[in-house]
Amino acid sequence: MLAASAVTLLLVAPRFACAQNHFAETDAYVDAAPASVELSVLTLAEYLARSGRDDITRARAVFRWVTHHIDYDAAGYRAGNYGDLSAEGVLRRRIAVCDGYTNLVKAIGTAMGLQVEIVNGWSKGYGYKSGGRFSGSTNHSWNAVRVDGQWRLMDATWGSGYLDGNMRFVRMFQEHYFLTAPDAFVFDHFPADPRWQLADPPISMAEFTDLVYLRPMFFQGGFKIVSHSHARITAGDRLTVTLGVTQPVEVVAELVDPATDQPITGEFGFAQVDDTHTEISAAFPRAGDYIVRVFAKSRDAAGPLEWVLDYRVDASGGTRDAVFPTPYNSFASRGAWLFEPLEGTLHVGRTYRFRLRVPEAIEVMLDNAGRRTMLTRVGDEFSAELSPAAGESVIFAKYEVGERYLGLLKYVGR
């Protein structure tokens, strides 16, 4: 059950996780639906019902079809003119806002013999910023479906894609929002009727607002809350947040201006990860309001990193010169860990100790304005002391005899 205090949420893996490959056969059947069965809710329901006899397969069929065939009505959302949001209207127009998605899911599911309800509430959706407050009427709707005698939650709107920064709909299937664990769903969905939290006792609106702003990649990447469970953090001129990890991942952090939702230029965010946890550090250029944003992907996965979470930080101080070193791609992809120095700007004439862990490396070298120094190796750790000259200092690593060095980190000496 969901803890009312919310501070222990996600110290363990969420319940009711559904693996996408478990539904490969069902998804293929749904994706092959001929246009002739998509002319009415009843004919479509009859076709989808043949995907399987159990509740979970039929629920999956509904979710899969709706998320892959209905576009979010971005123009209607901007104008406040949503058109026909009835189930038949959405099926005919193939475009809707959340109420249309939920109406269609309920109509198809009911026609297939499922128990489906529409849930209204508040969500941390488009335009939301970590730590933001809610007021007024509800702003979102989603569905609850009874599967094998137990109510489960799903959001076909968010499962279909998202609105980008220009308010254009981008179709991207989100597995996370199909039968989402209540422990996870409550981080961005708060029902007006507390019984649809599927938790005993339910959390309050104040607790919901104060929960960390988590994105699907947090759950898909196997992260856990460790050091900070609240959305808003008070800090000095620096902050370090720790998350647990359960699988090999690459992690990157950046500092974002809440007013513009754009990254702040400079190396003010730094992340590193090992087998059990990741440390996300931020340095604040001046006192003020900031967002610390984290991205990640599986270490062996191709493609870009995905948004993991946001923290909202009230910094009481700042230090523009105390930026972090610039990481190269190999720093994250090779699982390196920097112990010192964490300052990206080095003072000429001062002696620094360089120490880092670089798994599987056979050599680590620091190139300081053309002067190369080999770091001493002890196991996976490499270290050296030196006084940098002005200009760039770059740490390189070699992993195989005869192969070239790969850049890990760059410092600037002044």
Coordinates of C-alpha atoms in Angstrom, one line a residue:
M1 CA 0.0 0.0 0.0
L2 CA 1.0 3.6 -0.6
A3 CA 2.6 5.3 2.4
A4 CA 0.6 8.4 3.5
S5 CA 3.8 10.3 4.3
A6 CA 5.1 9.6 0.7
V7 CA 8.7 9.7 1.8
T8 CA 9.3 6.0 1.4
L9 CA 7.8 5.7 -2.0
L10 CA 9.9 4.0 -4.6
L11 CA 12.5 2.7 -2.2
V12 CA 11.4 -0.6 -3.7
A13 CA 10.3 -1.4 -7.2
P14 CA 6.7 -0.4 -8.1
R15 CA 4.1 -3.2 -8.2
F16 CA 2.2 -4.5 -11.2
A17 CA 4.9 -3.7 -13.8
C18 CA 4.0 -5.0 -17.2
A19 CA 6.7 -6.0 -19.7
Q20 CA 6.1 -4.9 -23.2
N21 CA 7.4 -8.1 -24.8
H22 CA 4.7 -10.0 -22.8
F23 CA 2.1 -8.4 -25.1
A24 CA 4.0 -8.8 -28.4
E25 CA 1.5 -11.2 -29.9
T26 CA -1.5 -9.0 -28.7
D27 CA 0.2 -5.8 -30.1
A28 CA 0.8 -7.5 -33.5
Y29 CA -2.8 -8.5 -33.7
V30 CA -4.1 -5.1 -32.8
D31 CA -1.7 -3.4 -35.2
A32 CA -3.0 -5.6 -38.0
A33 CA -6.6 -4.4 -37.5
P34 CA -8.2 -3.8 -41.0
A35 CA -9.9 -0.5 -41.7
S36 CA -13.2 -2.3 -42.2
V37 CA -13.5 -3.0 -38.4
E38 CA -12.6 0.5 -37.4
L39 CA -15.8 2.1 -38.6
S40 CA -17.7 1.8 -35.3
V41 CA -17.0 1.2 -31.6
L42 CA -18.9 -2.1 -31.7
T43 CA -17.1 -3.5 -34.8
L44 CA -13.8 -2.4 -33.4
A45 CA -14.6 -3.9 -30.0
E46 CA -15.6 -7.2 -31.6
Y47 CA -12.3 -7.4 -33.4
L48 CA -10.1 -6.4 -30.4
A49 CA -12.0 -8.9 -28.2
R50 CA -10.6 -11.7 -30.3
S51 CA -7.1 -10.8 -29.1
G52 CA -7.6 -13.0 -26.1
R53 CA -10.0 -14.1 -23.4
D54 CA -8.5 -12.8 -20.3
D55 CA -9.0 -9.3 -18.9
I56 CA -5.4 -8.1 -19.2
T57 CA -5.1 -9.1 -22.8
R58 CA -8.3 -7.3 -23.7
A59 CA -7.3 -4.2 -21.7
R60 CA -4.0 -4.2 -23.6
A61 CA -5.8 -4.4 -26.9
V62 CA -7.9 -1.3 -26.1
F63 CA -4.8 0.6 -24.9
R64 CA -2.7 -0.4 -27.8
W65 CA -5.3 0.6 -30.5
V66 CA -6.3 3.9 -28.9
T67 CA -2.7 5.0 -28.3
H68 CA -1.7 4.2 -31.9
H69 CA -4.6 5.6 -33.7
I70 CA -5.8 8.8 -31.9
D71 CA -3.8 12.0 -32.1
Y72 CA -3.8 14.6 -29.4
D73 CA -5.7 17.7 -30.5
A74 CA -3.0 20.3 -29.8
A75 CA -4.8 23.0 -31.8
G76 CA -8.0 22.3 -30.0
Y77 CA -6.3 22.4 -26.7
R78 CA -4.7 25.8 -27.5
A79 CA -8.0 27.3 -28.7
G80 CA -10.2 25.6 -26.0
N81 CA -12.4 24.2 -28.8
Y82 CA -12.3 20.4 -28.5
G83 CA -14.9 19.3 -31.0
D84 CA -16.9 16.0 -30.6
L85 CA -15.4 14.1 -27.7
S86 CA -17.9 11.3 -27.7
A87 CA -16.5 7.8 -28.3
E88 CA -18.0 7.6 -31.8
G89 CA -16.9 11.2 -32.5
V90 CA -13.3 10.5 -31.5
L91 CA -13.2 7.3 -33.5
R92 CA -14.4 9.1 -36.6
R93 CA -12.2 12.2 -36.2
R94 CA -9.1 10.3 -34.9
I95 CA -8.2 13.3 -32.7
A96 CA -9.1 14.3 -29.2
V97 CA -8.0 15.7 -25.8
C98 CA -7.9 13.6 -22.7
D99 CA -11.7 13.4 -22.2
G100 CA -12.1 12.0 -25.7
Y101 CA -9.4 9.4 -25.1
T102 CA -11.1 8.2 -21.9
N103 CA -14.5 8.1 -23.5
L104 CA -13.3 5.9 -26.3
V105 CA -11.4 3.6 -24.0
K106 CA -14.4 3.2 -21.8
A107 CA -16.8 2.6 -24.7
I108 CA -14.5 0.0 -26.4
G109 CA -13.7 -1.7 -23.2
T110 CA -17.3 -1.9 -22.0
A111 CA -18.3 -3.3 -25.4
M112 CA -15.6 -6.0 -24.9
G113 CA -17.1 -7.0 -21.5
L114 CA -14.5 -5.1 -19.4
Q115 CA -15.4 -3.0 -16.4
V116 CA -13.9 0.5 -17.2
E117 CA -14.3 3.8 -15.4
I118 CA -13.3 7.3 -16.2
V119 CA -11.2 9.0 -13.5
N120 CA -11.0 12.8 -13.3
G121 CA -8.3 14.6 -11.4
W122 CA -5.1 16.7 -11.6
S123 CA -1.9 15.8 -13.4
K124 CA 1.6 17.1 -13.8
G125 CA 1.3 17.4 -17.6
Y126 CA 2.2 19.9 -20.3
G127 CA 3.6 23.1 -18.9
Y128 CA 3.9 21.8 -15.3
K129 CA 7.1 22.7 -13.4
S130 CA 8.5 20.8 -10.5
G131 CA 7.0 22.0 -7.2
G132 CA 4.1 23.8 -9.0
R133 CA 0.8 24.2 -7.1
F134 CA -2.7 23.2 -8.2
S135 CA -5.9 25.1 -7.9
G136 CA -9.3 25.3 -9.5
S137 CA -11.1 22.5 -11.4
T138 CA -9.5 19.2 -12.5
N139 CA -7.2 19.3 -15.5
H140 CA -7.0 15.7 -16.7
S141 CA -8.8 12.4 -17.0
W142 CA -7.7 8.8 -17.3
N143 CA -9.2 5.3 -16.9
A144 CA -9.4 2.5 -14.4
V145 CA -10.0 -1.0 -15.6
R146 CA -10.9 -4.1 -13.6
V147 CA -8.5 -6.9 -14.4
D148 CA -9.0 -10.3 -12.7
G149 CA -11.1 -8.7 -10.0
Q150 CA -8.6 -5.9 -9.2
W151 CA -8.8 -2.3 -10.4
R152 CA -5.8 -1.1 -12.3
L153 CA -4.9 2.3 -13.8
M154 CA -4.0 3.5 -17.3
D155 CA -3.7 6.7 -19.3
A156 CA -4.1 6.3 -23.0
T157 CA -3.6 10.1 -23.6
W158 CA -0.1 10.1 -22.2
G159 CA 0.5 6.6 -23.6
S160 CA 0.1 8.0 -27.1
G161 CA 2.8 10.7 -27.0
Y162 CA 3.4 14.2 -25.8
L163 CA 3.3 17.9 -26.7
D164 CA 6.7 19.3 -27.5
G165 CA 8.0 22.8 -26.7
N166 CA 6.1 24.2 -29.7
M167 CA 2.9 22.5 -28.6
R168 CA 3.0 20.0 -31.4
F169 CA 1.9 16.5 -30.8
V170 CA 4.7 13.9 -31.0
R171 CA 3.5 10.3 -31.2
M172 CA 5.6 8.1 -28.9
F173 CA 4.1 5.0 -27.3
Q174 CA 4.6 5.1 -23.6
E175 CA 4.5 1.6 -22.1
H176 CA 4.7 3.1 -18.6
Y177 CA 1.1 4.3 -18.7
F178 CA -0.5 0.9 -19.2
L179 CA -1.6 -0.7 -15.9
T180 CA 0.8 1.6 -14.0
A181 CA 1.6 0.6 -10.4
P182 CA -0.4 2.9 -8.1
D183 CA 2.9 3.6 -6.3
A184 CA 4.2 5.1 -9.5
F185 CA 1.0 6.6 -11.0
V186 CA 0.5 8.9 -8.0
F187 CA 3.7 10.8 -8.8
D188 CA 1.9 12.6 -11.7
H189 CA -1.8 11.7 -11.4
F190 CA -4.0 12.8 -8.5
P191 CA -7.7 11.8 -8.7
A192 CA -10.4 14.0 -7.3
D193 CA -11.9 10.8 -5.7
P194 CA -9.2 9.5 -3.4
R195 CA -10.4 5.9 -3.8
W196 CA -8.9 5.9 -7.3
Q197 CA -5.4 6.2 -5.9
L198 CA -5.9 2.5 -5.1
A199 CA -4.0 3.1 -1.9
D200 CA -4.9 2.9 1.8
P201 CA -4.4 5.4 3.1
P202 CA -4.3 7.9 0.2
I203 CA -2.0 10.8 0.1
S204 CA -3.2 14.4 0.3
M205 CA -3.0 17.1 -2.5
A206 CA -0.2 18.8 -0.5
E207 CA 1.8 15.6 -0.5
F208 CA 1.1 15.0 -4.2
T209 CA 2.4 18.5 -5.0
D210 CA 5.5 17.9 -3.0
L211 CA 6.5 14.6 -4.7
V212 CA 9.5 14.6 -7.0
Y213 CA 8.6 15.3 -10.6
L214 CA 9.3 11.9 -12.1
R215 CA 9.1 10.9 -15.8
P216 CA 8.6 7.4 -17.3
M217 CA 12.3 6.9 -17.7
F218 CA 12.7 7.0 -13.9
F219 CA 10.7 3.7 -13.7
Q220 CA 11.9 2.2 -16.9
G221 CA 15.6 2.9 -16.0
G222 CA 15.1 1.2 -12.6
F223 CA 16.0 4.3 -10.5
K224 CA 15.1 4.7 -6.8
I225 CA 14.7 7.7 -4.5
V226 CA 17.5 7.8 -1.9
S227 CA 18.5 11.2 -0.6
H228 CA 15.7 13.6 -1.6
S229 CA 12.0 12.6 -1.8
H230 CA 10.5 16.1 -2.1
A231 CA 10.1 18.3 -5.2
R232 CA 11.5 21.4 -3.6
I233 CA 14.9 21.6 -2.1
T234 CA 16.6 24.5 -0.2
A235 CA 20.4 24.6 -0.9
G236 CA 23.4 26.9 -0.6
D237 CA 25.6 27.4 -3.7
R238 CA 25.9 23.6 -4.4
L239 CA 23.7 20.6 -4.1
T240 CA 24.2 16.8 -4.4
V241 CA 21.3 14.4 -4.9
T242 CA 21.7 10.6 -4.7
L243 CA 19.5 8.1 -6.6
G244 CA 19.7 4.3 -6.4
V245 CA 20.3 2.4 -9.7
T246 CA 19.4 -1.2 -10.4
Q247 CA 20.9 -1.6 -13.9
P248 CA 23.7 -0.1 -15.9
V249 CA 22.8 3.4 -17.0
E250 CA 24.3 6.6 -18.3
V251 CA 23.2 9.7 -16.5
V252 CA 23.6 13.4 -17.4
A253 CA 22.4 16.5 -15.4
E254 CA 21.8 20.1 -16.3
L255 CA 20.7 23.3 -14.6
V256 CA 17.5 24.8 -16.0
D257 CA 15.9 28.2 -15.7
P258 CA 12.3 27.7 -14.5
A259 CA 11.1 30.9 -16.2
T260 CA 12.1 29.7 -19.7
D261 CA 12.5 26.0 -19.1
Q262 CA 15.9 26.3 -21.0
P263 CA 19.3 25.0 -19.8
I264 CA 21.6 27.5 -18.3
T265 CA 24.8 27.8 -20.4
G266 CA 27.8 26.4 -18.6
E267 CA 28.9 23.2 -16.8
F268 CA 26.6 23.7 -13.7
G269 CA 25.3 20.1 -13.6
F270 CA 27.4 17.0 -13.2
A271 CA 26.4 13.3 -12.8
Q272 CA 28.2 10.1 -12.3
V273 CA 27.0 6.6 -11.7
D274 CA 28.3 3.2 -10.4
D275 CA 26.7 -0.2 -9.9
T276 CA 24.5 0.9 -7.0
H277 CA 23.8 4.6 -7.2
T278 CA 24.2 7.9 -9.1
E279 CA 25.2 11.2 -7.7
I280 CA 23.8 14.3 -9.4
S281 CA 25.5 17.5 -8.4
A282 CA 24.6 21.1 -9.2
A283 CA 26.5 24.4 -8.8
F284 CA 24.4 27.6 -8.8
P285 CA 25.8 30.7 -10.5
R286 CA 23.9 33.0 -8.2
A287 CA 21.2 32.9 -5.5
G288 CA 17.8 32.1 -7.0
D289 CA 15.3 29.6 -8.3
Y290 CA 16.5 26.7 -10.4
I291 CA 15.5 23.3 -11.8
V292 CA 18.0 20.4 -11.6
R293 CA 17.0 18.1 -14.5
V294 CA 18.3 14.6 -15.0
F295 CA 18.5 12.5 -18.2
A296 CA 19.5 8.9 -18.6
K297 CA 19.5 5.8 -20.8
S298 CA 20.5 2.2 -20.5
R299 CA 24.3 2.0 -21.0
D300 CA 24.0 -0.4 -23.9
A301 CA 21.1 1.3 -25.6
A302 CA 21.4 3.4 -28.8
G303 CA 19.7 6.8 -29.2
P304 CA 19.4 9.8 -27.0
L305 CA 19.1 10.1 -23.3
E306 CA 15.6 10.5 -21.9
W307 CA 14.2 12.8 -19.2
V308 CA 14.2 11.2 -15.8
L309 CA 13.2 13.8 -13.2
D310 CA 13.2 17.4 -12.0
Y311 CA 14.0 18.9 -8.7
R312 CA 13.1 22.6 -7.9
V313 CA 15.9 24.3 -5.9
D314 CA 15.9 27.5 -4.0
A315 CA 19.6 28.4 -3.8
S316 CA 20.7 30.9 -1.1
G317 CA 24.1 31.6 -2.7
G318 CA 26.0 31.3 -5.9
T319 CA 29.5 31.0 -7.4
R320 CA 29.8 31.3 -11.1
D321 CA 33.4 30.2 -11.3
A322 CA 32.8 26.9 -9.5
V323 CA 31.6 25.0 -12.5
F324 CA 32.2 21.3 -13.0
P325 CA 34.6 19.7 -15.5
T326 CA 33.1 19.1 -19.0
P327 CA 32.4 15.3 -19.4
Y328 CA 32.9 13.6 -22.8
N329 CA 30.5 10.9 -23.8
S330 CA 33.0 8.2 -22.8
F331 CA 32.9 9.3 -19.1
A332 CA 29.3 8.2 -18.8
S333 CA 29.3 5.3 -21.3
R334 CA 32.3 3.7 -19.6
G335 CA 31.0 4.2 -16.1
A336 CA 33.9 6.4 -14.9
W337 CA 33.7 8.1 -11.5
L338 CA 35.5 11.3 -10.5
F339 CA 36.6 11.8 -6.9
E340 CA 38.7 15.0 -7.3
P341 CA 38.9 17.7 -8.4
L342 CA 35.3 18.5 -9.0
E343 CA 36.0 22.1 -9.9
G344 CA 36.1 22.6 -13.7
T345 CA 38.2 25.8 -13.4
L346 CA 41.7 25.2 -12.1
H347 CA 44.0 27.9 -10.8
V348 CA 47.4 28.1 -12.3
G349 CA 50.2 27.6 -9.8
R350 CA 48.1 25.6 -7.4
T351 CA 48.7 21.8 -7.0
Y352 CA 45.7 19.5 -7.5
R353 CA 45.2 15.8 -6.8
F354 CA 43.5 14.1 -9.7
R355 CA 41.8 10.9 -8.7
L356 CA 39.1 8.9 -10.6
R357 CA 37.9 5.4 -11.1
V358 CA 37.8 4.1 -14.6
P359 CA 36.6 0.5 -14.9
E360 CA 38.5 -1.7 -17.4
A361 CA 40.9 1.1 -18.4
I362 CA 44.6 0.0 -18.8
E363 CA 45.9 3.6 -18.8
V364 CA 44.7 7.0 -17.8
M365 CA 46.6 10.2 -18.9
L366 CA 46.2 13.9 -18.3
D367 CA 47.2 16.2 -21.2
N368 CA 47.8 19.7 -19.7
A369 CA 48.5 22.2 -22.6
G370 CA 50.5 19.5 -24.4
R371 CA 52.3 18.2 -21.3
R372 CA 51.3 14.6 -20.7
T373 CA 51.2 12.9 -17.3
M374 CA 50.3 9.3 -16.8
L375 CA 48.2 8.7 -13.7
T376 CA 49.2 5.9 -11.3
R377 CA 47.0 2.9 -11.3
V378 CA 45.7 0.9 -8.3
G379 CA 43.0 -1.5 -9.3
D380 CA 40.4 0.6 -11.1
E381 CA 41.6 3.9 -9.6
F382 CA 44.0 6.3 -11.2
S383 CA 45.6 9.3 -9.5
A384 CA 48.3 12.0 -9.8
E385 CA 49.3 15.3 -8.4
L386 CA 50.3 18.2 -10.6
S387 CA 50.1 22.0 -11.1
P388 CA 48.1 22.8 -14.2
A389 CA 49.2 25.5 -16.7
A390 CA 46.8 27.9 -18.4
G391 CA 44.6 26.4 -21.0
E392 CA 42.8 23.1 -21.3
S393 CA 43.6 20.0 -19.3
V394 CA 42.0 16.8 -20.6
I395 CA 41.9 13.4 -19.0
F396 CA 42.1 10.5 -21.5
A397 CA 41.7 6.7 -20.9
K398 CA 42.9 3.7 -23.0
Y399 CA 41.0 0.4 -22.7
E400 CA 42.9 -1.9 -25.1
V401 CA 46.5 -2.1 -26.1
G402 CA 47.0 -0.5 -29.5
E403 CA 43.7 1.4 -29.4
R404 CA 43.4 5.2 -29.2
Y405 CA 42.8 7.2 -26.0
L406 CA 39.2 8.3 -25.3
G407 CA 38.5 11.7 -23.7
L408 CA 36.8 11.5 -20.3
L409 CA 36.9 15.1 -18.8
K410 CA 38.1 18.6 -19.7
Y411 CA 39.3 21.2 -17.3
V412 CA 40.3 24.8 -17.9
G413 CA 43.3 26.4 -16.2
R414 CA 43.4 30.1 -15.4

